[in-house]
mmCIF file of C-alpha atoms and ligand atoms in Angstrom:
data_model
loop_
_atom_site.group_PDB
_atom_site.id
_atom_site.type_symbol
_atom_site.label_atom_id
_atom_site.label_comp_id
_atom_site.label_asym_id
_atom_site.label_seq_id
_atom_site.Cartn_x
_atom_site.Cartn_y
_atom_site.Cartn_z
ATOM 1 C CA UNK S 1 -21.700 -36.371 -5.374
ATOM 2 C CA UNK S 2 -20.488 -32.871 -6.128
ATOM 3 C CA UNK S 3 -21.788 -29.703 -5.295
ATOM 4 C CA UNK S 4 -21.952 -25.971 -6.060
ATOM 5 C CA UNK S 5 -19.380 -24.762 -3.365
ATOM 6 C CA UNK S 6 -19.965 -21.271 -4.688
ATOM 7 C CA UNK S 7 -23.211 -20.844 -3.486
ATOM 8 C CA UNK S 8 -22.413 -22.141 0.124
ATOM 9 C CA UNK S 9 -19.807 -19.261 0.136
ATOM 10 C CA UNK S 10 -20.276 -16.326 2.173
ATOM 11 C CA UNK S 11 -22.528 -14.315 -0.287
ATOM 12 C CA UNK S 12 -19.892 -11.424 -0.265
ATOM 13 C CA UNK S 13 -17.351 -13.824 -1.389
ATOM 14 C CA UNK S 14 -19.420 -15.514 -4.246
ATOM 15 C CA UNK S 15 -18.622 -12.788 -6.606
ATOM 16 C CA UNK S 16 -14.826 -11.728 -5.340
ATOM 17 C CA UNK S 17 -12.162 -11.211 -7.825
ATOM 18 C CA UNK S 18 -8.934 -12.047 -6.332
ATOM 19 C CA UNK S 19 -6.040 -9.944 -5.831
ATOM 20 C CA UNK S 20 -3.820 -9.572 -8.741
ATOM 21 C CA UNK S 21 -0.222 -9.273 -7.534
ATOM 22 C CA UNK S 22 3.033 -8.260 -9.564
ATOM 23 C CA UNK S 23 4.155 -10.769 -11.574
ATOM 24 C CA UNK S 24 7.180 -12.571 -9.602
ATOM 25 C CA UNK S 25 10.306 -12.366 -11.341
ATOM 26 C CA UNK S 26 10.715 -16.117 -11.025
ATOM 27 C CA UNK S 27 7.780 -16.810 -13.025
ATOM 28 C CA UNK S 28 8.306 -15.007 -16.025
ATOM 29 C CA UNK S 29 11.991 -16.190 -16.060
ATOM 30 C CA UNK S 30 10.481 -20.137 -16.134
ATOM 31 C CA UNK S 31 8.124 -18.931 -18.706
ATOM 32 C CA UNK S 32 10.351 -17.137 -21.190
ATOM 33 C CA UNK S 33 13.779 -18.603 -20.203
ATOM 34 C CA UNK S 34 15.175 -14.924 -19.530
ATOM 35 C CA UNK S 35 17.745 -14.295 -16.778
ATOM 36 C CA UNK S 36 17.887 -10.825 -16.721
ATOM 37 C CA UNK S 37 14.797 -9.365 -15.559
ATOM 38 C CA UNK S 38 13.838 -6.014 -14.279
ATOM 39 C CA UNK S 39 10.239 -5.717 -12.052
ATOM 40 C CA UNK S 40 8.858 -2.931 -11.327
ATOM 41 C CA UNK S 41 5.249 -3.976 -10.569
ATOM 42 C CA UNK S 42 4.783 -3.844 -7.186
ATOM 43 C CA UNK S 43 6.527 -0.492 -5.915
ATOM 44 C CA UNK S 44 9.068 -2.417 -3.814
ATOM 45 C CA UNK S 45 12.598 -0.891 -2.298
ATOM 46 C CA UNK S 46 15.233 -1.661 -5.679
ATOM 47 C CA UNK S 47 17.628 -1.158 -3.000
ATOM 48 C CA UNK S 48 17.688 -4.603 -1.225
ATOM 49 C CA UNK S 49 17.454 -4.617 2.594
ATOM 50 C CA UNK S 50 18.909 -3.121 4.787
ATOM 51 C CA UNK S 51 22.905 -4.506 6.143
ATOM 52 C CA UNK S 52 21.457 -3.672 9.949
ATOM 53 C CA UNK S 53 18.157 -6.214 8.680
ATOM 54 C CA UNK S 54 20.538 -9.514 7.683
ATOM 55 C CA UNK S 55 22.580 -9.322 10.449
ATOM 56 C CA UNK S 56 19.336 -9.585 12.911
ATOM 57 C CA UNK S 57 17.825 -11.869 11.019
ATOM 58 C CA UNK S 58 20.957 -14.103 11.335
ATOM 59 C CA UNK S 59 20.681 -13.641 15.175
ATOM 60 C CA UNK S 60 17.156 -14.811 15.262
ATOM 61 C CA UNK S 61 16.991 -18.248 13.037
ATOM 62 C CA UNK S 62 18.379 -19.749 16.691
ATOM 63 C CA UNK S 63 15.081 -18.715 17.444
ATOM 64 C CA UNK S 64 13.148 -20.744 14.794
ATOM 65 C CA UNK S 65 11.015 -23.171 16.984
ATOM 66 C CA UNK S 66 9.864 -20.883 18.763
ATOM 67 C CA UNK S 67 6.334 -19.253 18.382
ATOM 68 C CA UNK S 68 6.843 -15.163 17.716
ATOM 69 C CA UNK S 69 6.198 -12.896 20.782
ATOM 70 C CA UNK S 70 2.314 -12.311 20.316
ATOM 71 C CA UNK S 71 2.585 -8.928 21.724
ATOM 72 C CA UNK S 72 5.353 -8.046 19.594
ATOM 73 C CA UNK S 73 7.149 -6.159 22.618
ATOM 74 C CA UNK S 74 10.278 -4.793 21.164
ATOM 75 C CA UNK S 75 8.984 -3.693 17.974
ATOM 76 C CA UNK S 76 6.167 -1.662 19.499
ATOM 77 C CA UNK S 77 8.809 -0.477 22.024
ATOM 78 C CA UNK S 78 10.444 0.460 18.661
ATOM 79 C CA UNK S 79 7.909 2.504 17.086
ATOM 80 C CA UNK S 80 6.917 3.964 20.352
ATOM 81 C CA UNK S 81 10.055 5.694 20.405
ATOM 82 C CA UNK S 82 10.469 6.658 17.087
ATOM 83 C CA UNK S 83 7.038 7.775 16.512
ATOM 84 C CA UNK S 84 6.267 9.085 19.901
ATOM 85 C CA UNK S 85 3.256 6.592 20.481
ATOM 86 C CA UNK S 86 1.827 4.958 22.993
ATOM 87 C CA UNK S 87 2.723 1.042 22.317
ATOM 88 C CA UNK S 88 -1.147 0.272 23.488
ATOM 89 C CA UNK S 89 -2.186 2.565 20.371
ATOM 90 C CA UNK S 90 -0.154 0.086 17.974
ATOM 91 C CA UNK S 91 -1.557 -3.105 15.939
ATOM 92 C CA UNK S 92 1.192 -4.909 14.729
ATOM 93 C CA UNK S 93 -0.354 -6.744 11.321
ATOM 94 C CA UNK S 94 1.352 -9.069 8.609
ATOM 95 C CA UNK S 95 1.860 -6.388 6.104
ATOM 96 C CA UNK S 96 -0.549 -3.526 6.369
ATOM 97 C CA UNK S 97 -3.516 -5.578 3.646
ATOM 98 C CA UNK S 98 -3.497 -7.372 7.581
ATOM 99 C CA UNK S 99 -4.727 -4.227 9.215
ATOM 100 C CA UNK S 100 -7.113 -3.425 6.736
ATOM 101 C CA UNK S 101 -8.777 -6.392 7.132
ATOM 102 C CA UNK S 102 -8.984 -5.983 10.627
ATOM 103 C CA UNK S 103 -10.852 -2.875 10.451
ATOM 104 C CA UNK S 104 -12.862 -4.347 7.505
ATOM 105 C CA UNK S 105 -13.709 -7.939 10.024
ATOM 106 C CA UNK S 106 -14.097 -5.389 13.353
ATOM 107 C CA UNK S 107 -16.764 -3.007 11.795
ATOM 108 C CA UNK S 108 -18.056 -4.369 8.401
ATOM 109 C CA UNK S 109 -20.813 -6.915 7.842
ATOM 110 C CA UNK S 110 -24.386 -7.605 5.863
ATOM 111 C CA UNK S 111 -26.376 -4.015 5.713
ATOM 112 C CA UNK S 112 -23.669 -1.730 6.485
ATOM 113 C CA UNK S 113 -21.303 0.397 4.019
ATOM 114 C CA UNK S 114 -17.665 1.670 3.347
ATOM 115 C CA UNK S 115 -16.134 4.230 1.123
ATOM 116 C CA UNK S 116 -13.161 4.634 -1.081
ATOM 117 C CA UNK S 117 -12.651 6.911 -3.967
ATOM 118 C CA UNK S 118 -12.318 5.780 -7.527
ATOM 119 C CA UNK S 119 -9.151 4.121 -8.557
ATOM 120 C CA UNK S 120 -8.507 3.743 -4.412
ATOM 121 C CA UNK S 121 -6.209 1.296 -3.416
ATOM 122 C CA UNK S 122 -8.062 -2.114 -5.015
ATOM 123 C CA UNK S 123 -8.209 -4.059 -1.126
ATOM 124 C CA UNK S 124 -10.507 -1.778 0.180
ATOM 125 C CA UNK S 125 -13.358 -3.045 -1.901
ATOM 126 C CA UNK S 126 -11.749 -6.432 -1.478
ATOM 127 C CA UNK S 127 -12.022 -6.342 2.304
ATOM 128 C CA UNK S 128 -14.973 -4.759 2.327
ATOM 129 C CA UNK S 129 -16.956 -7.071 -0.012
ATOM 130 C CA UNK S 130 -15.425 -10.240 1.599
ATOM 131 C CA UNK S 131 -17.579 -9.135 5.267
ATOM 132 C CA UNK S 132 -20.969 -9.016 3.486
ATOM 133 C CA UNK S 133 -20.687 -4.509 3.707
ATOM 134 C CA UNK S 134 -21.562 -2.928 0.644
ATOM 135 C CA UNK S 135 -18.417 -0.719 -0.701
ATOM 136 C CA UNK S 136 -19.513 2.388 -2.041
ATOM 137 C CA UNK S 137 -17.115 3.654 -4.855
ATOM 138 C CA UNK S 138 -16.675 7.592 -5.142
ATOM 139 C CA UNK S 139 -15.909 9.109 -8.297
ATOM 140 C CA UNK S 140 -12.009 10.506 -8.220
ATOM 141 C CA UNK S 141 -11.309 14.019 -9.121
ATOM 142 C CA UNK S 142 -9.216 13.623 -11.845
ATOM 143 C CA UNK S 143 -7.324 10.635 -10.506
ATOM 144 C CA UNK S 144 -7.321 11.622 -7.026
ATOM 145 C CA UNK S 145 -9.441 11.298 -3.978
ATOM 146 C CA UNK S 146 -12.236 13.465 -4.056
ATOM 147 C CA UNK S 147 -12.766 14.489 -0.069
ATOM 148 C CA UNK S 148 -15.328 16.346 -0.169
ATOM 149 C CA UNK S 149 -17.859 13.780 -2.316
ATOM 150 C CA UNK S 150 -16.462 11.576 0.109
ATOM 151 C CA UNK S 151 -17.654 13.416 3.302
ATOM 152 C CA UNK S 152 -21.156 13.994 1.887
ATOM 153 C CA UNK S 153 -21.449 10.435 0.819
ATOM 154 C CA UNK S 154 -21.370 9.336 4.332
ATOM 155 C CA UNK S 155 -24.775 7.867 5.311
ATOM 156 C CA UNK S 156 -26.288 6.544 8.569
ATOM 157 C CA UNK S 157 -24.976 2.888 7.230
ATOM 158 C CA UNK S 158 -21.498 4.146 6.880
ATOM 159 C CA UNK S 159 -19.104 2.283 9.101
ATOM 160 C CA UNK S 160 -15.617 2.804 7.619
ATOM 161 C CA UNK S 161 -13.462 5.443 5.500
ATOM 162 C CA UNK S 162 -11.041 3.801 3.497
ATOM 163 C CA UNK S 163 -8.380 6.820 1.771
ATOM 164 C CA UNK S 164 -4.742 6.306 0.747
ATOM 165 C CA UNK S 165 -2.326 9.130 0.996
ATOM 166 C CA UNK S 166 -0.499 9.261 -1.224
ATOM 167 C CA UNK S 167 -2.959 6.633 -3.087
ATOM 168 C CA UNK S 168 -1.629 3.270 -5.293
ATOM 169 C CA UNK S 169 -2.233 3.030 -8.073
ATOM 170 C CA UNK S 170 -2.397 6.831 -9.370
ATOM 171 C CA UNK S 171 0.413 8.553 -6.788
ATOM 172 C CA UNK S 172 -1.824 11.039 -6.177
ATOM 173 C CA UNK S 173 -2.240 13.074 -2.470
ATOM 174 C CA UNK S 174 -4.188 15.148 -0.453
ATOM 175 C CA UNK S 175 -2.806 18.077 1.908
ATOM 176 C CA UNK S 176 -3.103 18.829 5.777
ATOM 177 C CA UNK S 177 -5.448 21.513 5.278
ATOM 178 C CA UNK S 178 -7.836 19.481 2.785
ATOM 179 C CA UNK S 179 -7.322 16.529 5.442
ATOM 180 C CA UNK S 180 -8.211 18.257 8.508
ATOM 181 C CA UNK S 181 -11.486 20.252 7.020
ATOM 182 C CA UNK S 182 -12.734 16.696 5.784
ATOM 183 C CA UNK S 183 -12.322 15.128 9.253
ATOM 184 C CA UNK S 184 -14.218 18.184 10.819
ATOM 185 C CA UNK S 185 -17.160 16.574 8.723
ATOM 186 C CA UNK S 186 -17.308 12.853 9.224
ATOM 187 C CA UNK S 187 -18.376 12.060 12.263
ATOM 188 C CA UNK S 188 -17.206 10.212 15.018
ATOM 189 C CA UNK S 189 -19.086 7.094 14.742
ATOM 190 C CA UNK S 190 -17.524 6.406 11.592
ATOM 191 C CA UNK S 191 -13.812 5.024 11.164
ATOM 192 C CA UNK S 192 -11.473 7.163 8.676
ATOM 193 C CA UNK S 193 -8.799 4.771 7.739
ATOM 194 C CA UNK S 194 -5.523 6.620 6.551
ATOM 195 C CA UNK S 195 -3.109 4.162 5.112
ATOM 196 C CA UNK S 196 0.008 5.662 4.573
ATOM 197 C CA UNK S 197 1.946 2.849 2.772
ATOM 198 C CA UNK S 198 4.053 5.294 0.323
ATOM 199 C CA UNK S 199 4.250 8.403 3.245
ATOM 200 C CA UNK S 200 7.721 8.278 4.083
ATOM 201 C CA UNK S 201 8.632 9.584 -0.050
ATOM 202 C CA UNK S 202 6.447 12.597 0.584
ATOM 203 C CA UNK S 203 8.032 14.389 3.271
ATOM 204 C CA UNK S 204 8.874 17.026 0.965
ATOM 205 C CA UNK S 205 5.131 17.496 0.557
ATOM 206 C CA UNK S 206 2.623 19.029 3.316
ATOM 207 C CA UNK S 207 0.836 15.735 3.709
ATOM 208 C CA UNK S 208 -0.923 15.389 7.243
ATOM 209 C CA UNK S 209 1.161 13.222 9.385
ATOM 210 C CA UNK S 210 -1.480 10.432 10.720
ATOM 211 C CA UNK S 211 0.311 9.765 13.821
ATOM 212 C CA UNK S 212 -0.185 13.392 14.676
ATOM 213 C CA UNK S 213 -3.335 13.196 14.085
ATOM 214 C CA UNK S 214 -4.375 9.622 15.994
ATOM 215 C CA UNK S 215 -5.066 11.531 19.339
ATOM 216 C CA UNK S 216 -7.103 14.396 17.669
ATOM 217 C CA UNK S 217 -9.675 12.484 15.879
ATOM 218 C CA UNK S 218 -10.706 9.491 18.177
ATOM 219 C CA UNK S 219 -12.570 7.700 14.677
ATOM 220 C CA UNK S 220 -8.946 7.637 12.982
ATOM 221 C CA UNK S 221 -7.148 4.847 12.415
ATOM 222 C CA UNK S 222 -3.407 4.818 10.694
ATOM 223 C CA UNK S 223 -1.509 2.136 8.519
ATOM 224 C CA UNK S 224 2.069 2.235 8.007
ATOM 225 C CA UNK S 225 4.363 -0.690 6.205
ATOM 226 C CA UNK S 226 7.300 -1.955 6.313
ATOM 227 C CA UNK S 227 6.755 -3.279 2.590
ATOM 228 C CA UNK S 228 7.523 0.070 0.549
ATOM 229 C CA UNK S 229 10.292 2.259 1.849
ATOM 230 C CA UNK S 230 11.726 -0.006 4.689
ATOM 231 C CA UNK S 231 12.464 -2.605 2.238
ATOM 232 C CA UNK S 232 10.793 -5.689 3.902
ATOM 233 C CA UNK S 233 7.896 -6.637 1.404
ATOM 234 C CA UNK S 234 8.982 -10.369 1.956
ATOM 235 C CA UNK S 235 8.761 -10.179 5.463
ATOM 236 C CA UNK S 236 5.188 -8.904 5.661
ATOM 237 C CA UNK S 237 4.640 -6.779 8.812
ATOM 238 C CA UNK S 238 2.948 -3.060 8.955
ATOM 239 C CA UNK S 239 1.171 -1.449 11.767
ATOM 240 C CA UNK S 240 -1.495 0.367 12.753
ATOM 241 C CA UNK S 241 -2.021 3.117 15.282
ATOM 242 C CA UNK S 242 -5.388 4.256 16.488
ATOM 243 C CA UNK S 243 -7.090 5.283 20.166
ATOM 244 C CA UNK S 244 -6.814 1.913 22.863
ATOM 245 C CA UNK S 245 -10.398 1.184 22.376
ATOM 246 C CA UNK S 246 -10.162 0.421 18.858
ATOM 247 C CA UNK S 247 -6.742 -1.186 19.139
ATOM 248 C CA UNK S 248 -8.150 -3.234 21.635
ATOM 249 C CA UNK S 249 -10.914 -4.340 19.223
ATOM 250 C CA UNK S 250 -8.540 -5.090 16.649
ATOM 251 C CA UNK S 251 -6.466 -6.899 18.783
ATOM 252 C CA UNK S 252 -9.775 -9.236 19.167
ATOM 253 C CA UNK S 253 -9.461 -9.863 16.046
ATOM 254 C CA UNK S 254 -6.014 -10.232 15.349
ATOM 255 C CA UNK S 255 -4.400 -13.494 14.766
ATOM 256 C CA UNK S 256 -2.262 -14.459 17.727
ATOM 257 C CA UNK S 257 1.160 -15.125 16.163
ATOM 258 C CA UNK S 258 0.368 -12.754 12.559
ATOM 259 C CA UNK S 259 3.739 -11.455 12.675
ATOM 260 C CA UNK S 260 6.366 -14.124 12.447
ATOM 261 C CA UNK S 261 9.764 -13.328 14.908
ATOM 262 C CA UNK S 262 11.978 -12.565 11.438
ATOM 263 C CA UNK S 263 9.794 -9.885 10.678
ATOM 264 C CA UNK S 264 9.721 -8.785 14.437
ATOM 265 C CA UNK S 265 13.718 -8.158 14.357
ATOM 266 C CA UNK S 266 13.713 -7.324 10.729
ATOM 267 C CA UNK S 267 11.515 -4.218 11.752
ATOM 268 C CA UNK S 268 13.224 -3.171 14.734
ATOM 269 C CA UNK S 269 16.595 -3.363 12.660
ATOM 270 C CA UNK S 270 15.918 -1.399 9.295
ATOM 271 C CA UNK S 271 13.564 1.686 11.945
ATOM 272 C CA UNK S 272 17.329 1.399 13.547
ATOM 273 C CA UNK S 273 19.153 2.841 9.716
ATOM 274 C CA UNK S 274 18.332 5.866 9.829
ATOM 275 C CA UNK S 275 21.634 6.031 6.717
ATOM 276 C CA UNK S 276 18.892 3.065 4.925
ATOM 277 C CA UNK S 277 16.137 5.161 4.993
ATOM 278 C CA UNK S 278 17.741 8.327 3.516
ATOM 279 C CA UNK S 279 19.407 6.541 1.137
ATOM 280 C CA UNK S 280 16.040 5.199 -0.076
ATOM 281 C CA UNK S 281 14.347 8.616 -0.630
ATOM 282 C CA UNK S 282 17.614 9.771 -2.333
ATOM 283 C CA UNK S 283 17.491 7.076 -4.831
ATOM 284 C CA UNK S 284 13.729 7.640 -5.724
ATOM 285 C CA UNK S 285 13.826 11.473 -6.169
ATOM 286 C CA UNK S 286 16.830 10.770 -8.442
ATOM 287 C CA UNK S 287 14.578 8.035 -10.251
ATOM 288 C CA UNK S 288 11.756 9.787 -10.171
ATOM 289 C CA UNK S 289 13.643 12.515 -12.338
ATOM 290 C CA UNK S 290 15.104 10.097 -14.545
ATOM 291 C CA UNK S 291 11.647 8.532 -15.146
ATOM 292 C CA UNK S 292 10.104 11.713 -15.820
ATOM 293 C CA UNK S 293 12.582 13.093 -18.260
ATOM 294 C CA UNK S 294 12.543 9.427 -19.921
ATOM 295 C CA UNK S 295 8.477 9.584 -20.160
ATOM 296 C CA UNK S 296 8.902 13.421 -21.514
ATOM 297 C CA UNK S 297 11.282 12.471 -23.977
ATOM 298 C CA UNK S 298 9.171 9.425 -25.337
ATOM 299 C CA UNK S 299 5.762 12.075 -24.953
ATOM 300 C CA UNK S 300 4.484 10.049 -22.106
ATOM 301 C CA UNK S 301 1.892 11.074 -20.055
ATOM 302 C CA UNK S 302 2.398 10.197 -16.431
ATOM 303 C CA UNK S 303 0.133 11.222 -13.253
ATOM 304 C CA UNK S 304 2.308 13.362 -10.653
ATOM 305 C CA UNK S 305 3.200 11.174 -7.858
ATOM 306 C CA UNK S 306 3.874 11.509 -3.971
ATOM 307 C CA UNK S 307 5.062 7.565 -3.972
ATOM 308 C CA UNK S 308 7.787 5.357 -5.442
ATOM 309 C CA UNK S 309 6.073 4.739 -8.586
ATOM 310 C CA UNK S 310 4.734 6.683 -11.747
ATOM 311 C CA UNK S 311 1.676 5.755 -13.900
ATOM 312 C CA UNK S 312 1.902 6.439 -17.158
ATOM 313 C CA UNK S 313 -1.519 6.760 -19.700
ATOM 314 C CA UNK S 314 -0.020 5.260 -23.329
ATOM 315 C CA UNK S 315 -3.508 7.106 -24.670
ATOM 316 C CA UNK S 316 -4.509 2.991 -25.544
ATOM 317 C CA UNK S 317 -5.355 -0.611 -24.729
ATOM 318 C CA UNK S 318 -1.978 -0.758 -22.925
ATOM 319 C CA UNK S 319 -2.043 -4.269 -22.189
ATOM 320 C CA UNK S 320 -0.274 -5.334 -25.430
ATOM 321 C CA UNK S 321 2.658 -2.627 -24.736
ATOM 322 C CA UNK S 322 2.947 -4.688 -20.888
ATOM 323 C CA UNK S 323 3.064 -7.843 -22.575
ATOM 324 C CA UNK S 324 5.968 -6.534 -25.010
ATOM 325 C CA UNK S 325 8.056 -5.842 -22.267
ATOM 326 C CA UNK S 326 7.166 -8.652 -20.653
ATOM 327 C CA UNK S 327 9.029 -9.972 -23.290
ATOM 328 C CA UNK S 328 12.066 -7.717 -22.813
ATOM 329 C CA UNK S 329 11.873 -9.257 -19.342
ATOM 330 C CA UNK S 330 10.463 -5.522 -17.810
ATOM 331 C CA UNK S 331 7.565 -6.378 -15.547
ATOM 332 C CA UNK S 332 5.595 -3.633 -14.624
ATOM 333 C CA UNK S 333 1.806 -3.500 -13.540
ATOM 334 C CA UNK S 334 -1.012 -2.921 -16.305
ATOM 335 C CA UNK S 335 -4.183 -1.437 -14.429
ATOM 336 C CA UNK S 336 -7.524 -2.753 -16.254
ATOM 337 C CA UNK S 337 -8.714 -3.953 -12.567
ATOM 338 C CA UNK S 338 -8.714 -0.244 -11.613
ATOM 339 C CA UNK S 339 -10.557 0.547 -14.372
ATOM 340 C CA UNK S 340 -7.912 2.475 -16.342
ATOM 341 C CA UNK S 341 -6.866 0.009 -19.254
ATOM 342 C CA UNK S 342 -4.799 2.701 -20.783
ATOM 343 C CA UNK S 343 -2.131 3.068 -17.695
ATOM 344 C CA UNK S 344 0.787 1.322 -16.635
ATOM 345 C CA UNK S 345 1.673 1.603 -13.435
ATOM 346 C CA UNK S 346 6.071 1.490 -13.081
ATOM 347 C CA UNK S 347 7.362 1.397 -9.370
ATOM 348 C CA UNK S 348 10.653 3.189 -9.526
ATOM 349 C CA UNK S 349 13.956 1.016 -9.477
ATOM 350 C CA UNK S 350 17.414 1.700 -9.209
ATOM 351 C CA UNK S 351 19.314 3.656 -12.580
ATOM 352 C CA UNK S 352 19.986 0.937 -14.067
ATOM 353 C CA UNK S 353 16.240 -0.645 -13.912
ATOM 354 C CA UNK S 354 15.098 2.764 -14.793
ATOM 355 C CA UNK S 355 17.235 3.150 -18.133
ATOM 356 C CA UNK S 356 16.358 -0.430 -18.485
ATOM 357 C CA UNK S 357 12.368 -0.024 -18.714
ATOM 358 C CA UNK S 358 12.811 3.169 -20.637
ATOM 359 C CA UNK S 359 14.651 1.202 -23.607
ATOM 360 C CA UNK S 360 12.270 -1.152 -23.659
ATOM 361 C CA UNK S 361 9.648 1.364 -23.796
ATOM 362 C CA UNK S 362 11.177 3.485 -26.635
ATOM 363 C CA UNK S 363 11.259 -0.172 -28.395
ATOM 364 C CA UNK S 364 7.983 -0.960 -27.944
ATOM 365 C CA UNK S 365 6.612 2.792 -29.065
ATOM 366 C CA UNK S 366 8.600 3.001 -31.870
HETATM 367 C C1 PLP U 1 1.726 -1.658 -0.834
HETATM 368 C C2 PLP U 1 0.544 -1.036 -0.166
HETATM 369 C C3 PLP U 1 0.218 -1.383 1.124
HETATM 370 C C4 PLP U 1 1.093 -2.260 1.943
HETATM 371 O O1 PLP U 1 0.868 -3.572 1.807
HETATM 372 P P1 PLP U 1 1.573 -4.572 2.818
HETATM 373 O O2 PLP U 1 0.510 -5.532 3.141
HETATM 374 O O3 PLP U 1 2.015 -3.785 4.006
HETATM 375 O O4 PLP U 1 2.720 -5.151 2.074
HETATM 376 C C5 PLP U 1 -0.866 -0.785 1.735
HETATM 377 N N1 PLP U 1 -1.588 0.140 1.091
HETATM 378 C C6 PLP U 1 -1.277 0.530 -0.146
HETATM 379 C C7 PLP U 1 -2.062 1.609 -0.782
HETATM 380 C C8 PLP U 1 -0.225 -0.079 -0.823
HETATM 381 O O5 PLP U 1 0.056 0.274 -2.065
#
């Protein structure tokens, strides 16, 4: 006899959308027989890893049977020293979407509430939702966060903070000073979590540093990912830094084994390349410029971004432009689940992905 699974679902779950990743390049080359394609949907490094990360990784398969270090030892010793951390402040996640759901599964459940802004990264609400909590949505401020709605939002239900800086999908950041006056406000009972996925392309900017910030504000919690400009996406490992009573309360919650031993080494190797790193910000300033002159020249609006990625408003439905280029084998990432059915979001790739897209898009325009 069957039976309506849905409804024995957790009730936050009944009415989840799922996550809707990048289209792999794989799967569009099965489904239109192309062999030359170009993503740039999910704001990875175009760079390929890092020399320092295959040769480790090579090391390690003798390692294979063997269950990952739990504690992840060497690459907290790793961070520690780069960072100038405390390794009991670090959470060690599979990917940083890990960590968030550790805060979400620590501190969110039935009758209690987050906040993210408008057009906030989309697993906030996704984590959120999936404990029971109630996700309140702020409006942005243009496409950014708006801090201050944020800090007077905050209720006697509100348990966690979600903000992005700089934010996916719109690029957009906040500033130290903007940072530090909203912190003064919230207060202490209630986590801020700053996920800093796309930081390490906006040192050019005055965006607060979250680590320097960890042992100031006791309610703040950081992400960082190896995903974005460390060039490990595959690999799936991030971490989070916080004071050691909340790390040890996500640690609770943690998975024993989340981050496999090839992501362990594959961490500690591409923090090591320094040269990798550089090279990476190098190659997405240049992009960036390229992009923007591309998007001038074709009249494109695009939101100003701190992050590897532009987002461009084609001023209509732009779903039928995506699935044009689609066609031209271009993957990029069309934004209706945000809410902004008009944008395209286009993660920077190297010059010749670049000139590649902006072909297609002069194609597709004209
Ligand atoms: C890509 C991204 C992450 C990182 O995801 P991982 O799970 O570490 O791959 C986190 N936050 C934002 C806003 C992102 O865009």
């Amino acid at each position: 006899m069957s039976c309506d699974y849905v409804q024995l679902a957790n009730p936050g779950v009944q009415t989840l959308q799922p996550y809707q990743a990048g289209k792999p390049t794989d799967e569009l080359g099965r489904e239109l027989g192309l062999t030359e394609i170009v993503k740039l949907a999910s704001n990875e490094n175009p760079l390929g890893p890092s020399p320092d990360v295959l040769q480790a990784i090579q090391q390690a398969t003798a390692e294979l049977t063997r269950y990952p270090d739990s504690n992840g030892y060497h690459l907290k010793t790793a961070l520690s020293k780069r960072f100038l951390i405390d390794p009991e402040q670090i959470t060690l996640g599979n990917g940083s979407n890990d960590l968030l759901e550790l805060v979400a599964r620590t501190f969110l459940r039935e009758g209690v509430e987050s906040i993210y802004s408008q057009y906030g990264f989309i697993v906030y609400p996704l984590v959120t939702k999936a404990t029971g909590a109630r996700g309140i949505e702020i409006q942005a401020d243009r496409y950014a966060h708006d801090l201050d709605a944020i800090a007077e939002a905050v209720t006697d239900k509100t348990r966690v903070i979600f903000l992005a800086n700089p934010n996916n999908p719109t690029g957009t950041y906040f500033l130290t000073d903007a940072f530090s006056a909203f912190m003064q406000k919230i207060p202490s009972s209630v986590i801020v979590v700053l996920d800093e996925a796309y930081s390490e392309y906006a040192t050019h900017l005055n965006l607060p540093n979250g680590l320097d910030w960890v042992n100031h504000y006791t309610n703040l919690v950081v992400t960082r990912t190896f995903s974005k400009a460390y060039g490990l996406a595959s690999l799936r490992v991030g971490f989070a830094v916080a004071n050691k009573e909340i790390t040890d309360l996500l640690n609770r919650v943690r998975q024993p084994f989340n981050v496999s031993g090839l992501a362990q080494v594959a961490a500690v190797a591409t923090l090591g390349d320094q040269e990798y790193l550089s090279r990476t910000i190098d190659a997405n300033t240049y992009g960036y410029q390229q992009l923007a002159n591309g998007f001038d020249e074709l009249n494109i609006d695009y939101i100003e971004s701190a992050a590897n990625f532009l987002t461009i408003n084609l001023q209509q439905d732009a779903l039928p432009i995506y699935q044009q280029l689609l066609k031209m084998g271009v993957i990029v990432r069309p934004l209706g689940v945000y809410g902004m059915p008009n944008h395209l979001r286009v993660s920077i790739g190297t010059d010749l992905e670049n000139k590649h897209l902006l072909m297609a898009l002069k194609k597709v325009r004209v």
